[in-house]
């Protein structure tokens, strides 16, 4: 019997057509199927057209719709593929990993850098990789691109035009396509730890700041007054915050004392933060900030949204933030003691 695969379409470059205002998603499932019928013929494939969006327009409400669609359908299929635009794909793959914890089938997100109608496009190859991964039986949320499979919580878009647009941040690829076919490295894919439960609530009022020299911290209070409950700071190096004047730290401490959850991570995508090394990092920890360790920015932002959606007390929030839920974080053993 052929395995059953559901393909959920959400728009993106893969489905784009030309218009007088530029490229926009316009291809429906039948249009797309005509380009990948040689792949889909190996499986029993259904399409579910969820929406037609440029992924720059993806909002938390769209993540909720995607998560609900997967949760409602997953028992009927061996795997699910989501066609998605590349701009926010890594945010989507991360947040779905949290919203669909312990999903027992593969959920694979993919897209392309060129429309599937372009004869030079990467779209067909990415679809091929994603559909075969969806048929692999490996549980979890994944991102497939340029013949690489990444954990959903570790993927990040690093290039705007190249076909190798995504990288796996501080974690090896969990699968690759080569001359032997699709090679899956099962030993590094987190196994489900319980039943799958849909966790759809998200806190949208989460903000991301990247520090630059001259930053004075006054925006912290403004964000708090605007109702933001979570703040992620991309700090310097291993996680340094300016300390020559007390202004930044005083402002930071003030909003943390008022209940804002603040996470400090490195601006560098690779190798992670270690706030305990320098005075400028230790000061942030003393102020009450959490640190991002080796997590990607996309994983931190969406994990904070997901955690704050539960309205937990700070102690529980901290416990859940540092808990490795979907392969998104590795804390050095010495710091766990």
Coordinates of C-alpha atoms in Angstrom, one line a residue:
X1 CA 0.0 0.0 0.0
X2 CA 1.1 3.5 -0.8
X3 CA 1.7 5.8 2.2
X4 CA -0.7 8.6 2.6
X5 CA 0.7 12.1 2.5
X6 CA -1.2 15.4 3.0
X7 CA 0.2 18.5 1.4
X8 CA -1.0 21.8 3.0
X9 CA -0.5 24.8 0.8
X10 CA 0.0 28.3 2.3
X11 CA 1.4 30.3 -0.6
X12 CA 5.0 31.5 -0.7
X13 CA 7.4 31.9 -3.6
X14 CA 6.9 28.3 -4.7
X15 CA 3.3 29.2 -5.7
X16 CA 4.1 32.7 -7.1
X17 CA 3.0 34.2 -10.3
X18 CA 3.9 37.6 -11.9
X19 CA 1.7 40.6 -11.5
X20 CA 2.0 44.3 -12.2
X21 CA 2.8 44.8 -8.5
X22 CA 5.5 42.1 -8.4
X23 CA 5.4 38.4 -7.5
X24 CA 2.5 37.1 -5.5
X25 CA 1.2 33.7 -4.6
X26 CA -1.4 32.6 -7.2
X27 CA -0.9 28.9 -8.1
X28 CA -3.4 26.4 -6.7
X29 CA -2.8 22.8 -5.8
X30 CA -3.7 21.5 -9.3
X31 CA -1.2 23.9 -10.8
X32 CA 1.5 22.7 -8.4
X33 CA 0.6 19.1 -8.8
X34 CA 1.4 19.3 -12.5
X35 CA 5.0 19.9 -11.7
X36 CA 5.5 17.2 -9.1
X37 CA 3.2 14.4 -10.3
X38 CA 6.2 12.1 -10.7
X39 CA 6.9 12.4 -7.0
X40 CA 3.3 12.3 -5.7
X41 CA 2.6 9.2 -7.8
X42 CA 4.7 7.3 -5.4
X43 CA 2.3 8.1 -2.6
X44 CA -1.4 8.6 -2.0
X45 CA -1.5 12.4 -1.9
X46 CA -4.2 14.8 -0.8
X47 CA -4.0 18.6 -1.0
X48 CA -5.4 21.0 1.5
X49 CA -5.4 24.7 0.4
X50 CA -5.2 26.6 3.7
X51 CA -4.3 30.1 2.4
X52 CA -2.4 32.0 -0.3
X53 CA 0.1 34.3 1.5
X54 CA 3.5 35.8 0.9
X55 CA 5.2 34.5 4.1
X56 CA 6.2 38.1 5.1
X57 CA 2.5 38.4 5.9
X58 CA 2.3 35.3 8.1
X59 CA 0.9 36.1 11.5
X60 CA 0.5 34.1 14.8
X61 CA -3.2 33.5 13.7
X62 CA -1.9 31.7 10.6
X63 CA 0.4 29.5 12.8
X64 CA -2.7 28.6 14.8
X65 CA -4.6 27.7 11.7
X66 CA -1.7 25.5 10.4
X67 CA -1.3 23.8 13.8
X68 CA -5.0 23.1 14.0
X69 CA -5.1 21.7 10.4
X70 CA -2.2 19.4 11.2
X71 CA -3.7 18.3 14.5
X72 CA -7.1 17.5 12.9
X73 CA -5.6 15.5 10.1
X74 CA -2.5 13.8 11.4
X75 CA -4.2 10.5 12.4
X76 CA -5.4 10.1 8.8
X77 CA -1.9 10.3 7.2
X78 CA 1.5 8.9 7.4
X79 CA 3.1 12.3 6.9
X80 CA 2.3 16.0 6.2
X81 CA 4.1 18.5 4.1
X82 CA 3.5 22.3 4.3
X83 CA 4.4 24.5 1.4
X84 CA 5.4 27.8 2.8
X85 CA 7.3 31.0 1.8
X86 CA 10.9 31.2 2.9
X87 CA 10.9 34.6 4.6
X88 CA 9.3 33.3 7.8
X89 CA 9.6 29.6 7.3
X90 CA 12.0 29.1 10.2
X91 CA 9.7 30.9 12.6
X92 CA 6.8 28.6 11.4
X93 CA 8.9 25.4 11.7
X94 CA 9.9 26.5 15.3
X95 CA 6.5 27.5 16.5
X96 CA 4.8 24.4 15.1
X97 CA 7.4 22.3 16.9
X98 CA 6.1 23.7 20.2
X99 CA 2.4 23.8 19.3
X100 CA 2.5 20.2 18.1
X101 CA 4.8 18.7 20.7
X102 CA 5.2 14.9 20.4
X103 CA 3.6 14.8 16.9
X104 CA 4.0 11.1 16.0
X105 CA 4.4 11.5 12.3
X106 CA 6.7 13.7 10.1
X107 CA 5.5 17.2 9.5
X108 CA 7.9 18.7 6.9
X109 CA 7.9 22.4 5.8
X110 CA 9.4 23.4 2.5
X111 CA 9.3 26.1 -0.1
X112 CA 11.6 27.5 -2.7
X113 CA 13.7 30.5 -3.8
X114 CA 12.0 30.6 -7.3
X115 CA 8.5 29.8 -8.4
X116 CA 7.8 26.2 -9.4
X117 CA 6.9 27.6 -12.9
X118 CA 10.5 28.7 -13.4
X119 CA 12.5 26.0 -15.3
X120 CA 15.6 26.8 -13.2
X121 CA 13.7 26.6 -9.9
X122 CA 14.7 24.7 -6.8
X123 CA 11.0 24.1 -6.0
X124 CA 10.6 20.6 -7.5
X125 CA 13.8 19.2 -5.7
X126 CA 12.7 20.7 -2.4
X127 CA 9.2 19.2 -2.8
X128 CA 10.8 15.8 -3.6
X129 CA 12.9 16.0 -0.5
X130 CA 10.1 17.1 1.8
X131 CA 7.6 14.5 0.5
X132 CA 10.1 11.6 0.9
X133 CA 10.8 12.8 4.4
X134 CA 7.1 12.9 5.1
X135 CA 7.0 9.3 4.1
X136 CA 9.9 8.3 6.3
X137 CA 7.9 7.7 9.5
X138 CA 10.2 9.8 11.6
X139 CA 8.2 11.8 14.1
X140 CA 8.7 15.5 14.5
X141 CA 8.6 18.9 12.7
X142 CA 11.3 19.4 10.1
X143 CA 12.4 21.9 7.5
X144 CA 13.5 20.5 4.1
X145 CA 15.6 22.7 1.8
X146 CA 18.4 22.2 -0.7
X147 CA 18.5 18.4 -0.1
X148 CA 19.0 18.9 3.7
X149 CA 16.6 18.1 6.5
X150 CA 16.7 20.2 9.7
X151 CA 15.0 20.0 13.0
X152 CA 12.2 22.6 12.9
X153 CA 13.6 24.4 15.9
X154 CA 17.1 24.6 14.5
X155 CA 16.5 26.0 11.0
X156 CA 17.3 29.6 10.1
X157 CA 17.3 31.5 6.8
X158 CA 20.8 32.7 6.2
X159 CA 20.8 33.7 2.5
X160 CA 18.3 35.7 0.4
X161 CA 19.0 34.4 -3.1
X162 CA 21.0 31.2 -2.9
X163 CA 19.3 27.8 -3.2
X164 CA 21.2 26.8 0.0
X165 CA 19.2 29.5 1.9
X166 CA 18.8 27.7 5.2
X167 CA 21.2 26.4 7.8
X168 CA 20.8 24.3 10.9
X169 CA 21.9 26.4 13.8
X170 CA 24.2 24.7 16.3
X171 CA 22.8 21.3 15.4
X172 CA 23.7 18.8 12.7
X173 CA 21.4 18.1 9.8
X174 CA 19.1 15.3 10.6
X175 CA 18.9 14.1 7.0
X176 CA 20.5 14.6 3.6
X177 CA 19.9 13.6 0.1
X178 CA 22.9 12.2 -1.7
X179 CA 23.6 9.4 -4.3
X180 CA 22.3 6.8 -1.9
X181 CA 18.9 8.6 -1.6
X182 CA 17.5 10.1 1.6
X183 CA 19.8 9.4 4.5
X184 CA 18.1 10.1 7.9
X185 CA 20.3 10.3 11.1
X186 CA 17.7 8.8 13.5
X187 CA 19.9 8.9 16.5
X188 CA 19.9 12.7 16.6
X189 CA 16.1 13.2 16.1
X190 CA 14.4 13.7 19.5
X191 CA 11.8 11.0 20.2
X192 CA 8.3 11.8 21.4
X193 CA 8.0 11.8 25.1
X194 CA 4.2 11.6 25.4
X195 CA 1.0 12.0 23.6
X196 CA 0.6 14.8 21.1
X197 CA -1.6 17.7 22.4
X198 CA -2.4 20.8 20.4
X199 CA -1.1 23.9 22.3
X200 CA -2.5 26.7 20.2
X201 CA -2.3 29.7 22.6
X202 CA 0.4 32.3 21.8
X203 CA 1.4 35.6 23.2
X204 CA 1.9 38.0 20.3
X205 CA 3.4 40.8 22.4
X206 CA 7.0 39.7 22.1
X207 CA 9.7 42.0 20.8
X208 CA 13.2 41.5 19.4
X209 CA 16.0 44.0 19.8
X210 CA 19.5 43.9 18.3
X211 CA 22.0 46.0 20.3
X212 CA 24.2 48.6 18.6
X213 CA 26.9 50.8 20.2
X214 CA 25.1 53.8 21.7
X215 CA 22.0 51.9 22.9
X216 CA 20.6 53.6 26.0
X217 CA 17.9 51.2 27.1
X218 CA 15.0 53.7 27.2
X219 CA 13.0 51.5 24.8
X220 CA 12.6 48.8 27.5
X221 CA 10.1 50.9 29.5
X222 CA 8.3 52.0 26.3
X223 CA 7.8 48.4 25.3
X224 CA 6.5 47.5 28.7
X225 CA 4.0 50.4 28.6
X226 CA 2.9 49.2 25.1
X227 CA 1.9 45.8 26.7
X228 CA 4.9 43.7 25.6
X229 CA 5.3 40.7 27.9
X230 CA 8.4 39.2 26.3
X231 CA 11.7 40.7 25.1
X232 CA 14.5 39.0 23.3
X233 CA 17.8 41.0 23.2
X234 CA 20.5 40.1 20.6
X235 CA 23.5 41.3 22.6
X236 CA 27.2 41.5 21.7
X237 CA 29.6 38.5 21.5
X238 CA 28.7 35.9 24.1
X239 CA 25.9 38.1 25.3
X240 CA 27.4 41.3 26.5
X241 CA 25.2 44.2 27.6
X242 CA 26.7 47.8 27.9
X243 CA 27.7 48.4 31.6
X244 CA 29.9 51.5 31.5
X245 CA 26.8 53.5 32.6
X246 CA 24.1 52.0 34.8
X247 CA 21.4 53.3 32.5
X248 CA 20.8 50.2 30.3
X249 CA 20.9 47.8 33.2
X250 CA 18.7 49.9 35.4
X251 CA 16.1 50.1 32.6
X252 CA 16.4 46.3 32.1
X253 CA 16.1 45.5 35.7
X254 CA 13.0 47.7 36.0
X255 CA 10.9 46.0 33.4
X256 CA 12.0 42.5 34.6
X257 CA 10.9 43.5 38.1
X258 CA 7.5 44.5 36.6
X259 CA 7.1 41.1 35.1
X260 CA 8.5 41.2 31.6
X261 CA 10.4 38.1 30.5
X262 CA 13.7 39.0 29.0
X263 CA 16.0 36.7 27.1
X264 CA 19.6 37.6 26.1
X265 CA 21.3 35.8 23.3
X266 CA 24.3 36.4 21.1
X267 CA 24.0 38.3 17.8
X268 CA 26.2 35.6 16.4
X269 CA 24.0 32.8 15.0
X270 CA 26.6 30.1 15.8
X271 CA 28.2 28.7 19.0
X272 CA 25.7 30.4 21.3
X273 CA 25.8 32.7 24.3
X274 CA 27.6 32.3 27.6
X275 CA 26.7 35.2 29.8
X276 CA 28.8 34.0 32.8
X277 CA 32.2 34.7 31.1
X278 CA 32.3 38.5 31.0
X279 CA 31.1 41.2 33.5
X280 CA 28.9 42.6 30.8
X281 CA 27.0 39.2 30.6
X282 CA 26.9 38.5 34.3
X283 CA 25.3 41.8 34.8
X284 CA 22.3 40.8 32.6
X285 CA 21.9 37.5 34.5
X286 CA 21.9 39.4 37.9
X287 CA 19.3 41.7 36.5
X288 CA 17.0 38.7 36.0
X289 CA 17.4 37.9 32.3
X290 CA 17.4 34.4 30.9
X291 CA 20.0 33.4 28.4
X292 CA 19.5 31.8 25.1
X293 CA 22.5 29.5 25.0
X294 CA 22.7 27.8 21.6
X295 CA 19.1 28.5 20.5
X296 CA 18.3 30.2 17.2
X297 CA 16.6 33.6 17.3
X298 CA 13.5 32.0 15.7
X299 CA 13.3 29.3 18.3
X300 CA 13.7 31.8 21.2
X301 CA 11.0 34.2 19.8
X302 CA 8.5 31.5 19.2
X303 CA 9.2 29.5 22.4
X304 CA 8.7 32.7 24.4
X305 CA 5.4 33.3 22.6
X306 CA 4.3 29.8 23.2
X307 CA 5.3 29.8 26.9
X308 CA 3.7 33.2 27.7
X309 CA 0.5 32.0 26.0
X310 CA 0.0 29.8 29.0
X311 CA 0.1 32.6 31.6
X312 CA 2.4 30.7 33.9
X313 CA 4.2 32.3 36.9
X314 CA 7.8 33.3 36.4
X315 CA 9.2 30.2 38.1
X316 CA 7.3 27.9 35.7
X317 CA 8.2 30.1 32.7
X318 CA 11.9 29.9 33.6
X319 CA 11.6 26.1 34.1
X320 CA 9.9 25.6 30.7
X321 CA 12.3 28.0 28.9
X322 CA 15.3 26.0 29.9
X323 CA 13.6 22.7 29.2
X324 CA 14.6 21.0 25.9
X325 CA 11.2 20.5 24.4
X326 CA 11.9 19.8 20.7
X327 CA 15.6 19.7 20.3
X328 CA 15.9 23.5 20.5
X329 CA 18.4 24.0 23.3
X330 CA 21.5 22.4 24.8
X331 CA 22.7 23.7 28.1
X332 CA 26.2 22.8 29.2
X333 CA 26.2 20.2 31.9
X334 CA 28.3 22.3 34.3
X335 CA 25.6 25.0 34.2
X336 CA 22.8 22.5 34.8
X337 CA 24.3 21.4 38.1

